mmCIF file of C-alpha atoms in Angstrom:
data_model
loop_
_atom_site.group_PDB
_atom_site.id
_atom_site.type_symbol
_atom_site.label_atom_id
_atom_site.label_comp_id
_atom_site.label_asym_id
_atom_site.label_seq_id
_atom_site.Cartn_x
_atom_site.Cartn_y
_atom_site.Cartn_z
ATOM 1 C CA MET O 1 -0.244 -0.275 -0.117
ATOM 2 C CA ALA O 2 2.701 2.352 1.207
ATOM 3 C CA LYS O 3 4.566 1.567 -2.085
ATOM 4 C CA GLN O 4 1.631 2.268 -4.315
ATOM 5 C CA ARG O 5 1.198 5.792 -2.467
ATOM 6 C CA ASP O 6 4.805 6.541 -3.252
ATOM 7 C CA GLU O 7 4.423 5.627 -6.871
ATOM 8 C CA TYR O 8 1.192 7.453 -7.490
ATOM 9 C CA TRP O 9 2.810 10.619 -5.424
ATOM 10 C CA ASP O 10 5.887 10.312 -7.931
ATOM 11 C CA GLY O 11 3.330 10.376 -10.588
ATOM 12 C CA VAL O 12 1.488 13.349 -9.371
ATOM 13 C CA ILE O 13 4.978 15.371 -9.116
ATOM 14 C CA GLU O 14 6.236 14.332 -12.361
ATOM 15 C CA GLY O 15 3.081 15.580 -14.203
ATOM 16 C CA MET O 16 2.854 18.764 -12.357
ATOM 17 C CA PRO O 17 4.135 21.755 -14.659
ATOM 18 C CA LEU O 18 6.961 23.664 -13.624
ATOM 19 C CA PHE O 19 5.266 26.561 -12.859
ATOM 20 C CA ALA O 20 2.815 25.102 -10.320
ATOM 21 C CA LYS O 21 6.016 23.381 -8.694
ATOM 22 C CA GLU O 22 7.698 26.757 -7.950
ATOM 23 C CA LEU O 23 3.928 28.327 -6.826
ATOM 24 C CA ILE O 24 3.456 25.770 -4.051
ATOM 25 C CA ALA O 25 7.445 26.145 -3.342
ATOM 26 C CA GLY O 26 7.172 29.943 -2.802
ATOM 27 C CA GLY O 27 3.685 29.627 -1.215
ATOM 28 C CA VAL O 28 4.629 27.209 1.729
ATOM 29 C CA ALA O 29 7.838 29.000 1.858
ATOM 30 C CA GLY O 30 6.127 32.590 2.498
ATOM 31 C CA GLY O 31 3.526 31.300 4.694
ATOM 32 C CA PHE O 32 5.907 29.649 7.457
ATOM 33 C CA ALA O 33 8.543 32.483 7.434
ATOM 34 C CA LYS O 34 5.620 35.297 7.658
ATOM 35 C CA SER O 35 4.433 33.644 10.710
ATOM 36 C CA ALA O 36 7.674 32.854 12.238
ATOM 37 C CA VAL O 37 8.321 36.513 12.589
ATOM 38 C CA ALA O 38 4.828 37.901 13.276
ATOM 39 C CA PRO O 39 5.372 39.264 16.488
ATOM 40 C CA PHE O 40 7.907 41.411 15.088
ATOM 41 C CA GLU O 41 6.156 42.369 11.976
ATOM 42 C CA ARG O 42 3.062 43.549 14.423
ATOM 43 C CA ILE O 43 5.662 46.001 16.713
ATOM 44 C CA LYS O 44 6.889 47.446 13.205
ATOM 45 C CA ILE O 45 3.783 48.279 12.191
ATOM 46 C CA LEU O 46 2.624 49.492 15.558
ATOM 47 C CA PHE O 47 5.797 51.417 15.647
ATOM 48 C CA GLN O 48 5.315 53.082 12.401
ATOM 49 C CA THR O 49 1.620 53.889 12.587
ATOM 50 C CA ARG O 50 1.232 54.667 16.082
ATOM 51 C CA GLN O 51 4.664 56.378 17.008
ATOM 52 C CA ALA O 52 3.662 58.591 19.968
ATOM 53 C CA GLU O 53 2.232 55.432 21.745
ATOM 54 C CA PHE O 54 4.595 52.717 21.206
ATOM 55 C CA ARG O 55 7.942 54.454 20.291
ATOM 56 C CA SER O 56 8.247 55.650 23.522
ATOM 57 C CA LEU O 57 8.035 52.295 25.304
ATOM 58 C CA GLY O 58 10.742 50.530 23.242
ATOM 59 C CA LEU O 59 10.861 47.594 21.545
ATOM 60 C CA LEU O 60 10.550 45.615 25.129
ATOM 61 C CA GLY O 61 8.211 47.846 26.353
ATOM 62 C CA SER O 62 5.861 47.339 23.334
ATOM 63 C CA PHE O 63 6.147 43.597 23.728
ATOM 64 C CA THR O 64 5.098 43.902 27.490
ATOM 65 C CA LYS O 65 2.580 46.148 26.440
ATOM 66 C CA ILE O 66 0.810 43.782 24.136
ATOM 67 C CA ALA O 67 1.364 40.865 26.102
ATOM 68 C CA LYS O 68 -0.336 42.414 29.307
ATOM 69 C CA THR O 69 -3.469 43.943 27.171
ATOM 70 C CA GLU O 70 -3.971 41.274 24.687
ATOM 71 C CA GLY O 71 -2.123 38.499 25.598
ATOM 72 C CA PRO O 72 0.009 35.934 23.620
ATOM 73 C CA LEU O 73 -2.143 35.788 20.767
ATOM 74 C CA GLY O 74 -1.871 39.654 20.652
ATOM 75 C CA PHE O 75 1.426 39.304 18.936
ATOM 76 C CA PHE O 76 -0.454 37.366 16.152
ATOM 77 C CA ARG O 77 -3.142 39.852 15.691
ATOM 78 C CA GLY O 78 -3.653 40.573 11.785
ATOM 79 C CA ASN O 79 -1.271 37.874 10.751
ATOM 80 C CA GLY O 80 -4.248 35.627 9.445
ATOM 81 C CA ALA O 81 -4.534 37.901 7.087
ATOM 82 C CA SER O 82 -0.999 38.347 6.436
ATOM 83 C CA VAL O 83 -0.781 34.628 6.016
ATOM 84 C CA ALA O 84 -3.665 34.980 3.341
ATOM 85 C CA ARG O 85 -1.823 37.157 1.724
ATOM 86 C CA ILE O 86 1.950 36.103 1.965
ATOM 87 C CA VAL O 87 1.013 32.627 0.728
ATOM 88 C CA PRO O 88 -0.631 33.716 -3.046
ATOM 89 C CA TYR O 89 2.284 36.441 -2.855
ATOM 90 C CA ALA O 90 5.474 34.613 -2.340
ATOM 91 C CA ALA O 91 3.596 31.738 -4.579
ATOM 92 C CA LEU O 92 3.171 34.820 -7.522
ATOM 93 C CA HIS O 93 6.777 36.254 -6.280
ATOM 94 C CA TYR O 94 8.576 33.483 -7.212
ATOM 95 C CA MET O 95 6.864 31.741 -10.033
ATOM 96 C CA ALA O 96 6.523 35.307 -11.674
ATOM 97 C CA TYR O 97 10.257 35.792 -11.136
ATOM 98 C CA GLU O 98 11.316 32.400 -12.774
ATOM 99 C CA GLU O 99 8.729 32.854 -15.492
ATOM 100 C CA TYR O 100 9.587 36.536 -16.501
ATOM 101 C CA ARG O 101 13.297 35.541 -16.395
ATOM 102 C CA ARG O 102 12.549 32.513 -18.649
ATOM 103 C CA TRP O 103 10.700 34.623 -20.765
ATOM 104 C CA ILE O 104 13.527 37.383 -21.320
ATOM 105 C CA ILE O 105 16.167 34.776 -22.114
ATOM 106 C CA ASP O 106 13.831 33.069 -24.738
ATOM 107 C CA GLY O 107 12.482 36.385 -25.977
ATOM 108 C CA ILE O 108 15.590 38.423 -26.432
ATOM 109 C CA PRO O 109 18.530 36.298 -28.094
ATOM 110 C CA GLY O 110 21.998 36.782 -26.872
ATOM 111 C CA VAL O 111 20.661 37.887 -23.306
ATOM 112 C CA GLY O 112 22.912 37.591 -20.609
ATOM 113 C CA LYS O 113 21.879 35.528 -17.494
ATOM 114 C CA GLY O 114 23.801 37.917 -15.326
ATOM 115 C CA PRO O 115 22.486 40.294 -12.055
ATOM 116 C CA THR O 116 20.705 42.417 -14.544
ATOM 117 C CA LEU O 117 18.684 40.026 -15.712
ATOM 118 C CA ASP O 118 17.545 39.329 -11.881
ATOM 119 C CA LEU O 119 16.988 43.201 -11.284
ATOM 120 C CA ILE O 120 14.562 43.253 -14.269
ATOM 121 C CA ALA O 121 12.561 39.845 -13.688
ATOM 122 C CA GLY O 122 12.600 40.420 -9.637
ATOM 123 C CA SER O 123 11.137 44.158 -10.244
ATOM 124 C CA PHE O 124 8.172 42.705 -12.783
ATOM 125 C CA ALA O 125 7.547 39.632 -10.451
ATOM 126 C CA GLY O 126 7.281 42.017 -7.188
ATOM 127 C CA GLY O 127 4.918 44.174 -9.065
ATOM 128 C CA THR O 128 2.588 41.622 -10.181
ATOM 129 C CA ALA O 129 2.662 39.751 -6.864
ATOM 130 C CA VAL O 130 1.567 43.240 -5.233
ATOM 131 C CA LEU O 131 -1.321 44.184 -7.539
ATOM 132 C CA PHE O 132 -2.754 40.617 -6.992
ATOM 133 C CA THR O 133 -2.549 40.786 -3.182
ATOM 134 C CA TYR O 134 -2.750 44.001 -2.054
ATOM 135 C CA PRO O 135 -5.969 44.096 -0.601
ATOM 136 C CA LEU O 136 -4.866 41.434 2.154
ATOM 137 C CA ASP O 137 -1.938 43.352 3.219
ATOM 138 C CA LEU O 138 -4.258 46.154 3.561
ATOM 139 C CA VAL O 139 -6.302 44.559 5.997
ATOM 140 C CA ARG O 140 -3.532 42.929 7.586
ATOM 141 C CA THR O 141 -2.338 46.319 8.210
ATOM 142 C CA LYS O 142 -5.630 47.285 9.617
ATOM 143 C CA LEU O 143 -6.188 44.548 11.655
ATOM 144 C CA ALA O 144 -2.498 44.762 13.175
ATOM 145 C CA TYR O 145 -3.018 48.453 13.661
ATOM 146 C CA GLN O 146 -5.818 47.828 16.238
ATOM 147 C CA VAL O 147 -4.774 47.880 19.623
ATOM 148 C CA VAL O 148 -7.179 46.520 22.983
ATOM 149 C CA GLY O 149 -7.649 49.593 25.274
ATOM 150 C CA SER O 150 -5.723 52.055 22.861
ATOM 151 C CA GLN O 151 -7.049 55.694 23.410
ATOM 152 C CA LYS O 152 -6.262 56.214 19.480
ATOM 153 C CA LEU O 153 -9.081 53.692 18.613
ATOM 154 C CA ASN O 154 -11.794 56.403 19.631
ATOM 155 C CA ILE O 155 -13.317 56.433 15.961
ATOM 156 C CA GLN O 156 -16.323 58.209 15.153
ATOM 157 C CA GLY O 157 -17.988 57.668 18.303
ATOM 158 C CA LEU O 158 -16.786 54.389 19.043
ATOM 159 C CA VAL O 159 -16.075 53.635 22.636
ATOM 160 C CA THR O 160 -12.336 53.301 23.740
ATOM 161 C CA GLY O 161 -11.410 49.786 23.184
ATOM 162 C CA GLU O 162 -13.707 48.510 21.046
ATOM 163 C CA GLN O 163 -12.585 46.888 17.985
ATOM 164 C CA VAL O 164 -13.319 48.504 14.675
ATOM 165 C CA TYR O 165 -12.809 45.267 12.821
ATOM 166 C CA LYS O 166 -13.704 41.904 14.190
ATOM 167 C CA GLY O 167 -11.951 39.782 11.538
ATOM 168 C CA ILE O 168 -10.565 39.613 7.932
ATOM 169 C CA LYS O 169 -13.905 39.307 6.351
ATOM 170 C CA ASP O 170 -15.387 42.161 8.432
ATOM 171 C CA CYS O 171 -12.555 44.166 7.388
ATOM 172 C CA PHE O 172 -12.778 43.378 3.829
ATOM 173 C CA SER O 173 -16.747 44.352 3.892
ATOM 174 C CA LYS O 174 -16.388 47.732 5.796
ATOM 175 C CA THR O 175 -13.491 48.915 3.732
ATOM 176 C CA HIS O 176 -15.273 48.082 0.436
ATOM 177 C CA LYS O 177 -18.767 49.773 1.791
ATOM 178 C CA GLU O 178 -16.535 53.101 2.723
ATOM 179 C CA ALA O 179 -14.542 53.418 -0.355
ATOM 180 C CA GLY O 180 -14.950 50.831 -3.049
ATOM 181 C CA ILE O 181 -12.448 48.578 -4.664
ATOM 182 C CA LYS O 182 -10.524 52.248 -4.408
ATOM 183 C CA GLY O 183 -10.555 51.513 -0.886
ATOM 184 C CA LEU O 184 -8.845 48.413 -1.052
ATOM 185 C CA TYR O 185 -6.102 49.445 -2.934
ATOM 186 C CA ARG O 186 -5.524 52.670 -0.492
ATOM 187 C CA GLY O 187 -1.674 53.081 -0.262
ATOM 188 C CA VAL O 188 -0.926 50.415 -3.828
ATOM 189 C CA ALA O 189 1.087 53.616 -5.337
ATOM 190 C CA PRO O 190 4.311 53.519 -2.770
ATOM 191 C CA SER O 191 3.923 49.895 -2.443
ATOM 192 C CA LEU O 192 4.649 49.492 -6.426
ATOM 193 C CA TYR O 193 7.108 52.240 -5.941
ATOM 194 C CA GLY O 194 8.588 50.374 -3.332
ATOM 195 C CA ILE O 195 8.415 46.742 -4.391
ATOM 196 C CA PHE O 196 10.087 47.436 -7.935
ATOM 197 C CA PRO O 197 13.446 48.548 -6.610
ATOM 198 C CA TYR O 198 13.029 46.351 -3.507
ATOM 199 C CA ALA O 199 11.871 43.334 -5.111
ATOM 200 C CA GLY O 200 14.620 43.810 -8.142
ATOM 201 C CA LEU O 201 17.491 44.408 -5.817
ATOM 202 C CA LYS O 202 16.930 41.670 -3.859
ATOM 203 C CA PHE O 203 17.300 39.610 -6.501
ATOM 204 C CA TYR O 204 20.151 41.499 -8.004
ATOM 205 C CA PHE O 205 22.105 41.488 -4.953
ATOM 206 C CA TYR O 206 21.402 37.489 -3.997
ATOM 207 C CA GLU O 207 22.582 36.871 -7.446
ATOM 208 C CA LYS O 208 25.639 39.005 -7.587
ATOM 209 C CA MET O 209 26.807 37.669 -4.313
ATOM 210 C CA LYS O 210 26.585 34.149 -5.166
ATOM 211 C CA SER O 211 28.133 35.126 -8.691
ATOM 212 C CA HIS O 212 31.482 35.296 -6.259
ATOM 213 C CA VAL O 213 30.670 32.086 -4.373
ATOM 214 C CA PRO O 214 32.880 28.822 -5.832
ATOM 215 C CA LYS O 215 30.805 26.523 -7.852
ATOM 216 C CA GLU O 216 31.419 23.746 -5.364
ATOM 217 C CA ARG O 217 29.896 25.795 -2.936
ATOM 218 C CA LYS O 218 26.923 27.278 -4.627
ATOM 219 C CA LYS O 219 24.341 24.585 -3.376
ATOM 220 C CA ASP O 220 25.576 25.229 -0.023
ATOM 221 C CA ILE O 221 22.290 26.118 1.851
ATOM 222 C CA THR O 222 24.349 27.957 4.649
ATOM 223 C CA ILE O 223 25.547 30.296 1.602
ATOM 224 C CA LYS O 224 22.284 30.791 -0.326
ATOM 225 C CA LEU O 225 20.731 31.824 3.561
ATOM 226 C CA ALA O 226 23.739 34.353 3.785
ATOM 227 C CA CYS O 227 23.356 36.026 0.425
ATOM 228 C CA GLY O 228 19.776 36.231 0.844
ATOM 229 C CA SER O 229 20.012 37.737 4.095
ATOM 230 C CA VAL O 230 22.280 40.266 3.284
ATOM 231 C CA ALA O 231 20.414 40.628 -0.141
ATOM 232 C CA GLY O 232 17.019 41.583 1.995
ATOM 233 C CA LEU O 233 18.778 43.689 4.209
ATOM 234 C CA LEU O 234 20.445 46.205 1.529
ATOM 235 C CA GLY O 235 17.418 45.988 -0.793
ATOM 236 C CA GLN O 236 15.321 47.075 2.330
ATOM 237 C CA THR O 237 17.151 49.643 3.606
ATOM 238 C CA PHE O 238 16.934 51.592 0.046
ATOM 239 C CA THR O 239 13.013 51.213 0.107
ATOM 240 C CA TYR O 240 12.059 51.387 3.778
ATOM 241 C CA PRO O 241 10.932 54.930 3.480
ATOM 242 C CA LEU O 242 8.241 53.999 1.038
ATOM 243 C CA ASP O 243 6.861 51.229 3.359
ATOM 244 C CA VAL O 244 6.419 53.599 5.886
ATOM 245 C CA VAL O 245 4.584 55.964 3.668
ATOM 246 C CA ARG O 246 2.335 52.782 2.803
ATOM 247 C CA ARG O 247 1.652 52.248 6.434
ATOM 248 C CA GLN O 248 0.554 55.658 6.960
ATOM 249 C CA MET O 249 -1.948 55.904 3.885
ATOM 250 C CA GLN O 250 -3.455 52.404 4.667
ATOM 251 C CA VAL O 251 -4.467 53.315 8.377
ATOM 252 C CA GLN O 252 -4.920 57.261 7.919
ATOM 253 C CA ARG O 253 -8.923 56.849 8.547
ATOM 254 C CA LEU O 254 -8.444 55.017 11.903
ATOM 255 C CA SER O 255 -5.993 57.465 13.095
ATOM 256 C CA ALA O 256 -7.352 60.055 15.300
ATOM 257 C CA SER O 257 -4.230 62.079 14.940
ATOM 258 C CA ASN O 258 -4.926 62.936 11.474
ATOM 259 C CA SER O 259 -6.657 66.428 11.203
ATOM 260 C CA HIS O 260 -6.688 66.234 7.233
ATOM 261 C CA GLU O 261 -6.918 63.584 4.342
ATOM 262 C CA MET O 262 -3.937 62.714 2.805
ATOM 263 C CA LYS O 263 -4.276 62.521 -0.659
ATOM 264 C CA GLY O 264 -1.555 60.692 -1.840
ATOM 265 C CA THR O 265 2.449 59.275 -1.578
ATOM 266 C CA VAL O 266 4.120 62.685 -2.090
ATOM 267 C CA ASP O 267 1.359 64.199 0.314
ATOM 268 C CA THR O 268 1.898 61.681 3.015
ATOM 269 C CA LEU O 269 5.798 61.883 2.745
ATOM 270 C CA VAL O 270 5.841 65.534 3.190
ATOM 271 C CA MET O 271 3.023 65.341 6.075
ATOM 272 C CA ILE O 272 5.356 62.671 7.775
ATOM 273 C CA VAL O 273 8.702 64.667 7.402
ATOM 274 C CA ARG O 274 7.020 68.189 8.788
ATOM 275 C CA THR O 275 5.197 66.534 11.604
ATOM 276 C CA HIS O 276 7.921 63.846 12.923
ATOM 277 C CA GLY O 277 10.924 64.427 10.666
ATOM 278 C CA TRP O 278 12.851 62.634 8.562
ATOM 279 C CA LYS O 279 13.798 60.053 11.035
ATOM 280 C CA GLN O 280 10.518 58.641 10.898
ATOM 281 C CA LEU O 281 10.590 57.638 7.583
ATOM 282 C CA PHE O 282 13.114 54.606 8.928
ATOM 283 C CA SER O 283 10.729 54.344 11.948
ATOM 284 C CA GLY O 284 11.130 50.403 12.953
ATOM 285 C CA LEU O 285 13.824 50.080 10.584
ATOM 286 C CA SER O 286 16.101 48.194 13.277
ATOM 287 C CA LEU O 287 13.145 45.999 14.129
ATOM 288 C CA ASN O 288 12.570 45.239 10.643
ATOM 289 C CA TYR O 289 16.277 44.174 10.309
ATOM 290 C CA LEU O 290 15.609 41.443 13.423
ATOM 291 C CA LYS O 291 12.229 40.356 11.150
ATOM 292 C CA VAL O 292 14.202 40.133 7.690
ATOM 293 C CA VAL O 293 17.399 37.780 8.697
ATOM 294 C CA PRO O 294 15.306 35.035 10.095
ATOM 295 C CA SER O 295 12.540 35.454 7.527
ATOM 296 C CA VAL O 296 14.740 35.386 4.767
ATOM 297 C CA ALA O 297 16.693 32.489 6.263
ATOM 298 C CA ILE O 298 13.480 30.219 6.798
ATOM 299 C CA GLY O 299 12.173 31.187 3.493
ATOM 300 C CA PHE O 300 14.982 30.042 1.410
ATOM 301 C CA THR O 301 15.116 26.964 3.273
ATOM 302 C CA LEU O 302 11.788 26.331 3.094
ATOM 303 C CA TYR O 303 11.657 26.975 -0.793
ATOM 304 C CA ASP O 304 15.025 24.932 -1.179
ATOM 305 C CA LEU O 305 13.187 21.787 0.402
ATOM 306 C CA MET O 306 9.977 22.580 -1.082
ATOM 307 C CA LYS O 307 11.604 22.391 -4.362
ATOM 308 C CA ALA O 308 13.713 19.757 -3.719
ATOM 309 C CA TYR O 309 10.765 17.565 -2.634
ATOM 310 C CA LEU O 310 8.900 18.374 -5.817
ATOM 311 C CA ARG O 311 11.960 17.799 -8.050
ATOM 312 C CA VAL O 312 12.246 21.365 -9.288
ATOM 313 C CA PRO O 313 15.789 21.617 -11.257
ATOM 314 C CA SER O 314 18.062 24.546 -10.573
ATOM 315 C CA ARG O 315 17.091 27.731 -11.984
ATOM 316 C CA ASP O 316 19.823 27.614 -14.927
ATOM 317 C CA ASP O 317 18.700 23.967 -15.529
ATOM 318 C CA ALA O 318 15.385 25.259 -15.872
ATOM 319 C CA VAL O 319 15.922 27.782 -18.161
ATOM 320 C CA VAL O 320 17.702 25.468 -20.320
ATOM 321 C CA GLU O 321 15.375 22.443 -20.209
ATOM 322 C CA VAL O 322 12.264 25.249 -20.726
ATOM 323 C CA VAL O 323 13.693 27.066 -23.465
ATOM 324 C CA ALA O 324 14.864 23.985 -25.403
ATOM 325 C CA SER O 325 11.757 22.317 -25.102
ATOM 326 C CA SER O 326 9.861 25.734 -26.445
ATOM 327 C CA ARG O 327 12.342 26.086 -29.429
ATOM 328 C CA ASN O 328 12.421 22.566 -30.389
ATOM 329 C CA SER O 329 8.854 21.312 -29.845
ATOM 330 C CA GLN O 330 6.558 23.953 -28.950
ATOM 331 C CA PRO O 331 7.621 27.377 -29.841
ATOM 332 C CA SER O 332 4.811 29.107 -27.973
ATOM 333 C CA SER O 333 4.360 27.301 -25.092
ATOM 334 C CA LEU O 334 6.568 29.966 -22.644
ATOM 335 C CA HIS O 335 3.947 33.041 -23.801
ATOM 336 C CA SER O 336 0.433 30.627 -23.751
#
């Protein structure tokens, strides 16, 4: 029975399209990595959006406040929406990156397979993933922003401490009712401005550093984790201010401190600098570093494990295999 089951599963894996394997591998890796660092993500969002209330407490003080007022589950407030977003986001991001990379190689004769290719493919993959999953990111931020017993949650006559949104479905429903589809994409502009360079730079730095690794050590998971972590840190530093702007735009309707409606990315950026100074644009960055390293480490590890389990060939081998198949037997298969 066990042998038949293994043979059946082997057949399923072998018959699975390459893009489907990449979707599954990326989704599993993203979901586990995001949950592992959820407490840091919650604190980071509160630092970005409730600066007067939480930044004065510091990292340990913020953890203590949440633990006392909300309990252990408070550290995972909004994580359901976060995982619901990151699974399709990571799946699309990895798969789209691999597909864009193959399309470019297949469609532009003589194109090199250096870091510049990864910069372009990574940028477009990031933008694609954001557009498809942004409403879930908006909901995640709104849920994470809510704090039990917070004085700043007194909105439109609500009693202090009352929850504005009861869960993912309720948040989706109320946001859509208030502002329609446009409301579900509030703050998407800085997200796209940020993800294009971030996703591109992340892949660029990762591949650039790997190019200096001796061939015999390229498959070493420790090397991959080190390269990926540094690449993530560098990319995050360059684009972090746009992440702060995005968070502020997402929760501005909930923030009692906003006396006027912020109209767009530039207006929000200017408001933050004028009100809180340029340092606010990097609020939570040090905490984000604490989050990025383990997140990238877990993500890369699980992605590699899932690819091995699903028998996904190495990136360059996959390019050679798919492109050769496309040119020799099905010329338009990559573009269907």
